[in-house]
CSV table of N, CA and C in Angstrom, one decimal:
chain,number,residue,atom,x,y,z
A,1,MET,N,-6.5,-3.7,15.1
A,1,MET,CA,-7.3,-3.3,14.0
A,1,MET,C,-7.0,-4.2,12.8
A,2,HIS,N,-8.1,-4.6,12.2
A,2,HIS,CA,-8.0,-5.5,11.0
A,2,HIS,C,-7.9,-4.7,9.7
A,3,VAL,N,-7.3,-5.3,8.8
A,3,VAL,CA,-7.0,-4.6,7.5
A,3,VAL,C,-8.3,-4.2,6.8
A,4,CYS,N,-9.4,-4.9,7.0
A,4,CYS,CA,-10.7,-4.5,6.4
A,4,CYS,C,-11.2,-3.2,7.0
A,5,GLN,N,-10.8,-2.8,8.2
A,5,GLN,CA,-11.2,-1.6,8.8
A,5,GLN,C,-10.4,-0.4,8.2
A,6,ILE,N,-9.1,-0.7,7.8
A,6,ILE,CA,-8.3,0.3,7.2
A,6,ILE,C,-8.8,0.6,5.8
A,7,LEU,N,-9.2,-0.5,5.1
A,7,LEU,CA,-9.7,-0.3,3.7
A,7,LEU,C,-11.0,0.5,3.7
A,8,LYS,N,-11.8,0.4,4.7
A,8,LYS,CA,-13.1,1.2,4.8
A,8,LYS,C,-12.8,2.7,4.8
A,9,ASP,N,-11.7,3.1,5.3
A,9,ASP,CA,-11.4,4.5,5.4
A,9,ASP,C,-10.8,5.1,4.1
A,10,LYS,N,-10.4,4.2,3.2
A,10,LYS,CA,-9.7,4.6,2.0
A,10,LYS,C,-10.7,4.7,0.8
A,11,SER,N,-10.3,5.4,-0.2
A,11,SER,CA,-11.1,5.4,-1.4
A,11,SER,C,-11.0,4.0,-2.1
A,12,PRO,N,-12.1,3.5,-2.6
A,12,PRO,CA,-12.1,2.2,-3.1
A,12,PRO,C,-11.3,2.0,-4.4
A,13,GLY,N,-10.9,0.7,-4.6
A,13,GLY,CA,-10.3,0.4,-5.8
A,13,GLY,C,-8.8,0.5,-5.8
A,14,LEU,N,-8.2,-0.1,-6.9
A,14,LEU,CA,-6.8,-0.1,-7.1
A,14,LEU,C,-6.5,0.5,-8.4
A,15,VAL,N,-5.4,1.1,-8.6
A,15,VAL,CA,-4.9,1.6,-9.9
A,15,VAL,C,-4.0,0.5,-10.4
A,16,SER,N,-4.3,0.2,-11.7
A,16,SER,CA,-3.5,-0.9,-12.3
A,16,SER,C,-3.1,-0.4,-13.7
A,17,ILE,N,-2.1,-1.2,-14.2
A,17,ILE,CA,-1.5,-0.9,-15.5
A,17,ILE,C,-1.2,-2.2,-16.2
A,18,ARG,N,-1.3,-2.3,-17.5
A,18,ARG,CA,-0.9,-3.5,-18.3
A,18,ARG,C,0.6,-3.6,-18.3
A,19,PRO,N,1.0,-4.9,-18.4
A,19,PRO,CA,2.5,-5.1,-18.4
A,19,PRO,C,3.2,-4.7,-19.6
A,20,ASP,N,2.5,-4.4,-20.7
A,20,ASP,CA,3.2,-4.0,-21.9
A,20,ASP,C,3.4,-2.5,-22.0
A,21,ARG,N,2.9,-1.7,-21.1
A,21,ARG,CA,3.0,-0.3,-21.1
A,21,ARG,C,4.3,0.2,-20.6
A,22,PRO,N,4.8,1.4,-21.1
A,22,PRO,CA,6.1,1.9,-20.6
A,22,PRO,C,6.0,2.4,-19.2
A,23,MET,N,7.2,2.4,-18.5
A,23,MET,CA,7.3,2.9,-17.2
A,23,MET,C,6.8,4.4,-17.1
A,24,ILE,N,7.0,5.2,-18.1
A,24,ILE,CA,6.7,6.6,-18.1
A,24,ILE,C,5.1,6.7,-17.8
A,25,GLU,N,4.3,5.8,-18.3
A,25,GLU,CA,2.9,5.8,-18.0
A,25,GLU,C,2.6,5.6,-16.6
A,26,VAL,N,3.4,4.7,-15.9
A,26,VAL,CA,3.2,4.5,-14.5
A,26,VAL,C,3.5,5.8,-13.7
A,27,LEU,N,4.6,6.5,-14.1
A,27,LEU,CA,4.9,7.7,-13.4
A,27,LEU,C,3.8,8.7,-13.6
A,28,ARG,N,3.2,8.8,-14.7
A,28,ARG,CA,2.1,9.7,-14.9
A,28,ARG,C,0.9,9.3,-14.0
A,29,LEU,N,0.6,8.0,-13.9
A,29,LEU,CA,-0.4,7.5,-13.0
A,29,LEU,C,-0.1,7.9,-11.6
A,30,PHE,N,1.1,7.8,-11.2
A,30,PHE,CA,1.5,8.2,-9.8
A,30,PHE,C,1.1,9.6,-9.6
A,31,ARG,N,1.5,10.5,-10.5
A,31,ARG,CA,1.3,11.9,-10.4
A,31,ARG,C,-0.2,12.2,-10.4
A,32,GLU,N,-0.9,11.7,-11.4
A,32,GLU,CA,-2.4,12.0,-11.6
A,32,GLU,C,-3.2,11.6,-10.4
A,33,ASN,N,-2.8,10.4,-9.8
A,33,ASN,CA,-3.6,9.9,-8.7
A,33,ASN,C,-3.0,10.1,-7.3
A,34,ASN,N,-1.9,10.8,-7.3
A,34,ASN,CA,-1.2,11.1,-6.0
A,34,ASN,C,-1.0,9.8,-5.2
A,35,ILE,N,-0.4,8.8,-5.9
A,35,ILE,CA,-0.1,7.5,-5.4
A,35,ILE,C,1.4,7.1,-5.7
A,36,GLY,N,1.8,6.0,-5.1
A,36,GLY,CA,3.2,5.6,-5.4
A,36,GLY,C,3.3,4.1,-5.6
A,37,PHE,N,2.1,3.5,-6.0
A,37,PHE,CA,2.1,2.0,-6.2
A,37,PHE,C,0.9,1.6,-7.1
A,38,VAL,N,1.2,0.7,-8.0
A,38,VAL,CA,0.2,0.2,-9.0
A,38,VAL,C,0.3,-1.3,-9.0
A,39,VAL,N,-0.8,-1.9,-9.4
A,39,VAL,CA,-0.9,-3.3,-9.6
A,39,VAL,C,-0.7,-3.5,-11.2
A,40,VAL,N,0.0,-4.6,-11.5
A,40,VAL,CA,0.3,-4.9,-12.9
A,40,VAL,C,-0.6,-6.1,-13.3
A,41,GLY,N,-1.4,-5.9,-14.3
A,41,GLY,CA,-2.2,-7.0,-14.8
A,41,GLY,C,-2.7,-6.8,-16.2
A,42,ARG,N,-3.1,-7.9,-16.9
A,42,ARG,CA,-3.6,-7.8,-18.2
A,42,ARG,C,-5.1,-7.4,-18.2
A,43,ARG,N,-5.8,-7.6,-17.1
A,43,ARG,CA,-7.2,-7.3,-17.0
A,43,ARG,C,-7.5,-7.0,-15.5
A,44,PRO,N,-8.6,-6.3,-15.3
A,44,PRO,CA,-9.0,-6.0,-13.9
A,44,PRO,C,-9.1,-7.2,-13.0
A,45,GLY,N,-8.6,-7.2,-11.8
A,45,GLY,CA,-8.6,-8.3,-10.9
A,45,GLY,C,-7.4,-9.2,-11.0
A,46,GLU,N,-6.6,-9.0,-12.0
A,46,GLU,CA,-5.4,-9.9,-12.1
A,46,GLU,C,-4.2,-9.2,-11.6
A,47,CYS,N,-3.3,-9.9,-10.9
A,47,CYS,CA,-2.1,-9.4,-10.4
A,47,CYS,C,-0.9,-10.2,-10.9
A,48,LEU,N,-0.2,-9.7,-11.8
A,48,LEU,CA,1.1,-10.3,-12.3
A,48,LEU,C,2.3,-9.9,-11.5
A,49,GLY,N,2.1,-8.7,-10.9
A,49,GLY,CA,3.1,-8.1,-10.1
A,49,GLY,C,2.7,-6.7,-9.7
A,50,THR,N,3.6,-5.9,-9.2
A,50,THR,CA,3.4,-4.5,-8.8
A,50,THR,C,4.5,-3.7,-9.1
A,51,LEU,N,4.3,-2.4,-9.1
A,51,LEU,CA,5.3,-1.4,-9.4
A,51,LEU,C,5.2,-0.2,-8.4
A,52,SER,N,6.3,0.1,-7.8
A,52,SER,CA,6.2,1.2,-6.8
A,52,SER,C,7.2,2.3,-7.3
A,53,GLU,N,7.1,3.4,-6.6
A,53,GLU,CA,8.1,4.5,-6.9
A,53,GLU,C,9.5,4.0,-6.7
A,54,ARG,N,9.8,3.2,-5.7
A,54,ARG,CA,11.1,2.7,-5.4
A,54,ARG,C,11.6,1.8,-6.6
A,55,ASP,N,10.6,1.0,-7.1
A,55,ASP,CA,11.0,0.1,-8.3
A,55,ASP,C,11.4,1.0,-9.5
A,56,CYS,N,10.7,2.1,-9.7
A,56,CYS,CA,11.0,3.0,-10.8
A,56,CYS,C,12.3,3.6,-10.6
A,57,CYS,N,12.6,4.1,-9.4
A,57,CYS,CA,13.9,4.7,-9.1
A,57,CYS,C,15.1,3.7,-9.3
A,58,ASN,N,14.9,2.4,-8.9
A,58,ASN,CA,15.9,1.4,-9.1
A,58,ASN,C,16.1,1.1,-10.5
A,59,ALA,N,15.0,1.1,-11.3
A,59,ALA,CA,15.2,0.9,-12.8
A,59,ALA,C,16.0,2.0,-13.4
A,60,VAL,N,15.8,3.3,-13.0
A,60,VAL,CA,16.5,4.4,-13.5
A,60,VAL,C,18.0,4.2,-13.1
A,61,ALA,N,18.2,3.8,-11.9
A,61,ALA,CA,19.6,3.7,-11.4
A,61,ALA,C,20.3,2.6,-12.2
A,62,GLU,N,19.6,1.5,-12.5
A,62,GLU,CA,20.2,0.4,-13.2
A,62,GLU,C,20.3,0.6,-14.8
A,63,TYR,N,19.2,1.1,-15.4
A,63,TYR,CA,19.2,1.2,-16.8
A,63,TYR,C,19.3,2.6,-17.4
A,64,GLY,N,19.4,3.6,-16.5
A,64,GLY,CA,19.6,5.0,-17.0
A,64,GLY,C,18.5,5.6,-17.7
A,65,THR,N,18.8,6.3,-18.8
A,65,THR,CA,17.7,7.0,-19.5
A,65,THR,C,16.8,6.1,-20.3
A,66,ASP,N,17.2,4.8,-20.5
A,66,ASP,CA,16.3,3.9,-21.2
A,66,ASP,C,15.1,3.4,-20.3
A,67,ALA,N,15.2,3.6,-19.0
A,67,ALA,CA,14.2,3.1,-18.1
A,67,ALA,C,12.8,3.6,-18.3
A,68,PRO,N,12.6,4.9,-18.5
A,68,PRO,CA,11.2,5.4,-18.7
A,68,PRO,C,10.5,4.7,-19.9
A,69,LEU,N,11.2,4.2,-20.9
A,69,LEU,CA,10.6,3.6,-22.0
A,69,LEU,C,10.5,2.1,-21.9
A,70,MET,N,11.1,1.5,-20.9
A,70,MET,CA,11.0,0.1,-20.7
A,70,MET,C,9.6,-0.4,-20.4
A,71,ARG,N,9.3,-1.6,-20.7
A,71,ARG,CA,8.0,-2.2,-20.4
A,71,ARG,C,7.9,-2.4,-18.9
A,72,VAL,N,6.7,-2.2,-18.4
A,72,VAL,CA,6.4,-2.4,-17.0
A,72,VAL,C,6.8,-3.9,-16.6
A,73,ALA,N,6.5,-4.8,-17.5
A,73,ALA,CA,6.8,-6.3,-17.2
A,73,ALA,C,8.2,-6.5,-16.9
A,74,ASP,N,9.1,-5.7,-17.5
A,74,ASP,CA,10.5,-5.8,-17.4
A,74,ASP,C,11.1,-5.3,-16.1
A,75,ILE,N,10.3,-4.5,-15.4
A,75,ILE,CA,10.8,-3.9,-14.1
A,75,ILE,C,9.9,-4.1,-12.9
A,76,MET,N,8.8,-4.7,-13.1
A,76,MET,CA,7.8,-4.9,-12.0
A,76,MET,C,8.4,-5.9,-11.0
A,77,ASN,N,7.8,-5.8,-9.8
A,77,ASN,CA,8.1,-6.7,-8.7
A,77,ASN,C,7.2,-7.9,-8.8
A,78,ARG,N,7.7,-9.1,-8.9
A,78,ARG,CA,6.9,-10.3,-9.0
A,78,ARG,C,6.8,-11.0,-7.7
A,79,ASN,N,7.5,-10.6,-6.7
A,79,ASN,CA,7.5,-11.2,-5.4
A,79,ASN,C,6.7,-10.2,-4.5
A,80,VAL,N,5.4,-10.2,-4.6
A,80,VAL,CA,4.5,-9.2,-4.0
A,80,VAL,C,4.2,-9.5,-2.6
A,81,ALA,N,4.4,-8.5,-1.7
A,81,ALA,CA,4.0,-8.7,-0.3
A,81,ALA,C,2.4,-8.6,-0.2
A,82,THR,N,1.8,-9.6,0.4
A,82,THR,CA,0.3,-9.6,0.5
A,82,THR,C,-0.2,-9.9,1.9
A,83,CYS,N,-1.4,-9.5,2.1
A,83,CYS,CA,-2.1,-9.9,3.3
A,83,CYS,C,-3.6,-10.0,3.0
A,84,SER,N,-4.4,-10.4,4.0
A,84,SER,CA,-5.9,-10.6,3.7
A,84,SER,C,-6.6,-9.5,4.6
A,85,THR,N,-7.9,-9.4,4.3
A,85,THR,CA,-8.7,-8.4,5.0
A,85,THR,C,-8.8,-8.7,6.5
A,86,GLN,N,-8.6,-9.9,6.9
A,86,GLN,CA,-8.7,-10.3,8.3
A,86,GLN,C,-7.4,-10.3,9.1
A,87,ASP,N,-6.3,-9.9,8.4
A,87,ASP,CA,-5.1,-9.8,9.1
A,87,ASP,C,-5.1,-8.5,10.0
A,88,LEU,N,-4.3,-8.6,11.1
A,88,LEU,CA,-4.2,-7.4,12.0
A,88,LEU,C,-3.1,-6.5,11.6
A,89,LEU,N,-3.2,-5.2,11.9
A,89,LEU,CA,-2.3,-4.2,11.6
A,89,LEU,C,-0.8,-4.6,12.0
A,90,PRO,N,-0.6,-5.1,13.2
A,90,PRO,CA,0.8,-5.5,13.6
A,90,PRO,C,1.4,-6.5,12.6
A,91,TYR,N,0.6,-7.4,12.1
A,91,TYR,CA,1.1,-8.4,11.1
A,91,TYR,C,1.5,-7.7,9.8
A,92,VAL,N,0.7,-6.7,9.4
A,92,VAL,CA,1.1,-6.0,8.1
A,92,VAL,C,2.3,-5.2,8.4
A,93,MET,N,2.4,-4.6,9.6
A,93,MET,CA,3.7,-3.8,9.9
A,93,MET,C,4.9,-4.8,9.9
A,94,ALA,N,4.7,-6.0,10.4
A,94,ALA,CA,5.8,-6.9,10.4
A,94,ALA,C,6.2,-7.3,8.9
A,95,ILE,N,5.3,-7.5,8.1
A,95,ILE,CA,5.5,-7.7,6.6
A,95,ILE,C,6.4,-6.5,6.1
A,96,MET,N,5.9,-5.3,6.3
A,96,MET,CA,6.6,-4.1,5.8
A,96,MET,C,8.0,-4.1,6.3
A,97,THR,N,8.2,-4.4,7.6
A,97,THR,CA,9.6,-4.4,8.2
A,97,THR,C,10.4,-5.5,7.6
A,98,GLN,N,9.9,-6.7,7.5
A,98,GLN,CA,10.7,-7.8,7.0
A,98,GLN,C,11.1,-7.7,5.5
A,99,ARG,N,10.1,-7.2,4.8
A,99,ARG,CA,10.3,-7.1,3.3
A,99,ARG,C,10.8,-5.8,2.9
A,100,ARG,N,11.0,-4.9,3.8
A,100,ARG,CA,11.4,-3.5,3.5
A,100,ARG,C,10.6,-2.9,2.4
A,101,THR,N,9.3,-2.9,2.6
A,101,THR,CA,8.4,-2.4,1.6
A,101,THR,C,7.5,-1.4,2.2
A,102,ARG,N,7.0,-0.5,1.4
A,102,ARG,CA,6.0,0.6,1.9
A,102,ARG,C,4.6,0.2,1.6
A,103,HIS,N,4.4,-0.9,0.9
A,103,HIS,CA,3.0,-1.2,0.4
A,103,HIS,C,2.8,-2.7,0.6
A,104,VAL,N,1.6,-3.1,1.0
A,104,VAL,CA,1.2,-4.5,1.1
A,104,VAL,C,-0.1,-4.6,0.4
A,105,LEU,N,-0.2,-5.5,-0.6
A,105,LEU,CA,-1.4,-5.7,-1.4
A,105,LEU,C,-2.3,-6.6,-0.6
A,106,VAL,N,-3.6,-6.1,-0.5
A,106,VAL,CA,-4.6,-6.9,0.2
A,106,VAL,C,-5.4,-7.8,-0.8
A,107,MET,N,-5.4,-9.0,-0.5
A,107,MET,CA,-6.0,-10.0,-1.4
A,107,MET,C,-7.3,-10.6,-0.8
A,108,ASP,N,-8.2,-10.9,-1.7
A,108,ASP,CA,-9.4,-11.7,-1.4
A,108,ASP,C,-9.2,-13.0,-2.2
A,109,GLY,N,-8.6,-14.0,-1.7
A,109,GLY,CA,-8.3,-15.2,-2.5
A,109,GLY,C,-7.1,-14.8,-3.4
A,110,ASN,N,-7.4,-15.0,-4.7
A,110,ASN,CA,-6.3,-14.6,-5.7
A,110,ASN,C,-6.6,-13.2,-6.3
A,111,THR,N,-7.6,-12.5,-5.8
A,111,THR,CA,-7.9,-11.2,-6.4
A,111,THR,C,-7.5,-10.0,-5.5
A,112,PRO,N,-6.7,-9.1,-6.1
A,112,PRO,CA,-6.3,-7.9,-5.3
A,112,PRO,C,-7.5,-7.0,-5.1
A,113,ILE,N,-7.7,-6.5,-3.8
A,113,ILE,CA,-8.8,-5.7,-3.6
A,113,ILE,C,-8.4,-4.3,-2.9
A,114,GLY,N,-7.2,-4.2,-2.6
A,114,GLY,CA,-6.8,-2.9,-2.0
A,114,GLY,C,-5.3,-3.0,-1.6
A,115,VAL,N,-4.8,-1.9,-1.1
A,115,VAL,CA,-3.4,-1.8,-0.6
A,115,VAL,C,-3.4,-1.1,0.7
A,116,VAL,N,-2.5,-1.5,1.5
A,116,VAL,CA,-2.2,-0.8,2.8
A,116,VAL,C,-0.8,-0.2,2.6
A,117,SER,N,-0.7,1.1,2.8
A,117,SER,CA,0.6,1.8,2.6
A,117,SER,C,1.2,2.1,4.0
A,118,ILE,N,2.4,2.5,4.1
A,118,ILE,CA,3.0,2.9,5.3
A,118,ILE,C,2.3,4.1,5.8
A,119,GLY,N,1.8,5.0,5.0
A,119,GLY,CA,1.0,6.1,5.4
A,119,GLY,C,-0.3,5.7,6.1
A,120,ASP,N,-0.9,4.7,5.6
A,120,ASP,CA,-2.1,4.2,6.3
A,120,ASP,C,-1.8,3.7,7.7
A,121,VAL,N,-0.7,3.0,7.8
A,121,VAL,CA,-0.2,2.4,9.1
A,121,VAL,C,0.0,3.6,10.1
A,122,VAL,N,0.8,4.6,9.6
A,122,VAL,CA,1.0,5.7,10.5
A,122,VAL,C,-0.2,6.4,10.9
A,123,LYS,N,-1.1,6.6,10.0
A,123,LYS,CA,-2.4,7.3,10.3
A,123,LYS,C,-3.2,6.6,11.4
A,124,HIS,N,-3.3,5.3,11.2
A,124,HIS,CA,-4.1,4.5,12.2
A,124,HIS,C,-3.4,4.4,13.5
A,125,ARG,N,-2.1,4.2,13.5
A,125,ARG,CA,-1.4,4.2,14.8
A,125,ARG,C,-1.5,5.5,15.5
A,126,LEU,N,-1.4,6.6,14.8
A,126,LEU,CA,-1.5,7.9,15.4
A,126,LEU,C,-2.9,8.1,16.0
A,127,GLU,N,-4.0,7.7,15.3
A,127,GLU,CA,-5.3,7.8,15.8
A,127,GLU,C,-5.5,7.0,17.0
A,128,GLU,N,-4.9,5.8,17.0
A,128,GLU,CA,-5.0,4.9,18.2
A,128,GLU,C,-4.3,5.5,19.4
A,129,SER,N,-3.1,6.1,19.1
A,129,SER,CA,-2.4,6.7,20.2
A,129,SER,C,-3.1,7.9,20.8
A,130,LEU,N,-3.7,8.7,19.9
A,130,LEU,CA,-4.4,9.9,20.4
A,130,LEU,C,-5.7,9.5,21.2
A,131,HIS,N,-6.3,8.4,20.7
A,131,HIS,CA,-7.5,7.9,21.4
A,131,HIS,C,-7.1,7.4,22.8
A,132,ASN,N,-6.0,6.7,22.9
A,132,ASN,CA,-5.6,6.1,24.2
A,132,ASN,C,-5.2,7.3,25.1
A,133,GLU,N,-4.5,8.3,24.6
A,133,GLU,CA,-4.1,9.4,25.4
A,133,GLU,C,-5.3,10.1,26.0
A,134,GLU,N,-6.3,10.3,25.2
A,134,GLU,CA,-7.6,11.0,25.6
A,134,GLU,C,-8.2,10.2,26.7
A,135,ALA,N,-8.3,8.8,26.5
A,135,ALA,CA,-8.9,8.0,27.5
A,135,ALA,C,-8.2,8.0,28.8
A,136,LEU,N,-6.9,8.1,28.8
A,136,LEU,CA,-6.1,8.2,30.0
A,136,LEU,C,-6.3,9.5,30.7
A,137,HIS,N,-6.4,10.6,30.0
A,137,HIS,CA,-6.7,11.9,30.6
A,137,HIS,C,-8.1,11.9,31.2
A,138,GLU,N,-9.0,11.3,30.6
A,138,GLU,CA,-10.4,11.2,31.1
A,138,GLU,C,-10.4,10.4,32.4
A,139,TYR,N,-9.7,9.3,32.3
A,139,TYR,CA,-9.6,8.4,33.5
A,139,TYR,C,-9.0,9.1,34.7
A,140,ILE,N,-7.8,9.7,34.4
A,140,ILE,CA,-7.1,10.4,35.5
A,140,ILE,C,-8.0,11.6,36.1
A,141,ALA,N,-8.6,12.3,35.2
A,141,ALA,CA,-9.5,13.4,35.7
A,141,ALA,C,-10.8,13.0,36.2
A,142,GLY,N,-11.1,11.7,36.0
A,142,GLY,CA,-12.4,11.2,36.5
A,142,GLY,C,-13.6,11.7,35.7
A,143,THR,N,-13.4,12.2,34.5
A,143,THR,CA,-14.5,12.8,33.8
A,143,THR,C,-15.3,11.8,33.0
A,144,ARG,N,-14.8,10.6,32.8
A,144,ARG,CA,-15.4,9.6,32.0
A,144,ARG,C,-16.5,8.9,32.7
A,145,TYR,N,-16.5,9.0,34.1
A,145,TYR,CA,-17.4,8.1,34.9
A,145,TYR,C,-18.5,8.9,35.6
A,146,HIS,N,-18.7,10.1,35.2
A,146,HIS,CA,-19.8,10.9,35.8
A,146,HIS,C,-21.1,10.8,35.1
């Protein structure tokens, strides 16, 4: 399965935040949008970095009660895991495993266009597994060929 097929099943767009905003605003975006990952940019289509729930937790662990008021630019991840729409799901899974990340930013050239999360990977792998199981049952029962 290609990344573009995964993106078709998701709601379009990315949630982003400006680098000068405080981390507390990111946490509110997470809650309001039921997400755990944002792109950091000064304008739409720009990616200076990303911020995830894990990044926010690490900031609190390192900076304590000052973290929620820190600028996003000071705590964002600048070494962003990326893929393209034509990459296959196993490749994205390998990125997640190697980088120990739950999100991979999907790029069209230099423009971020979506994100694949570990939840997306699990959902599509489960659907694939159920489809294969159903096909095997039909094959064994001989019902597919009547």
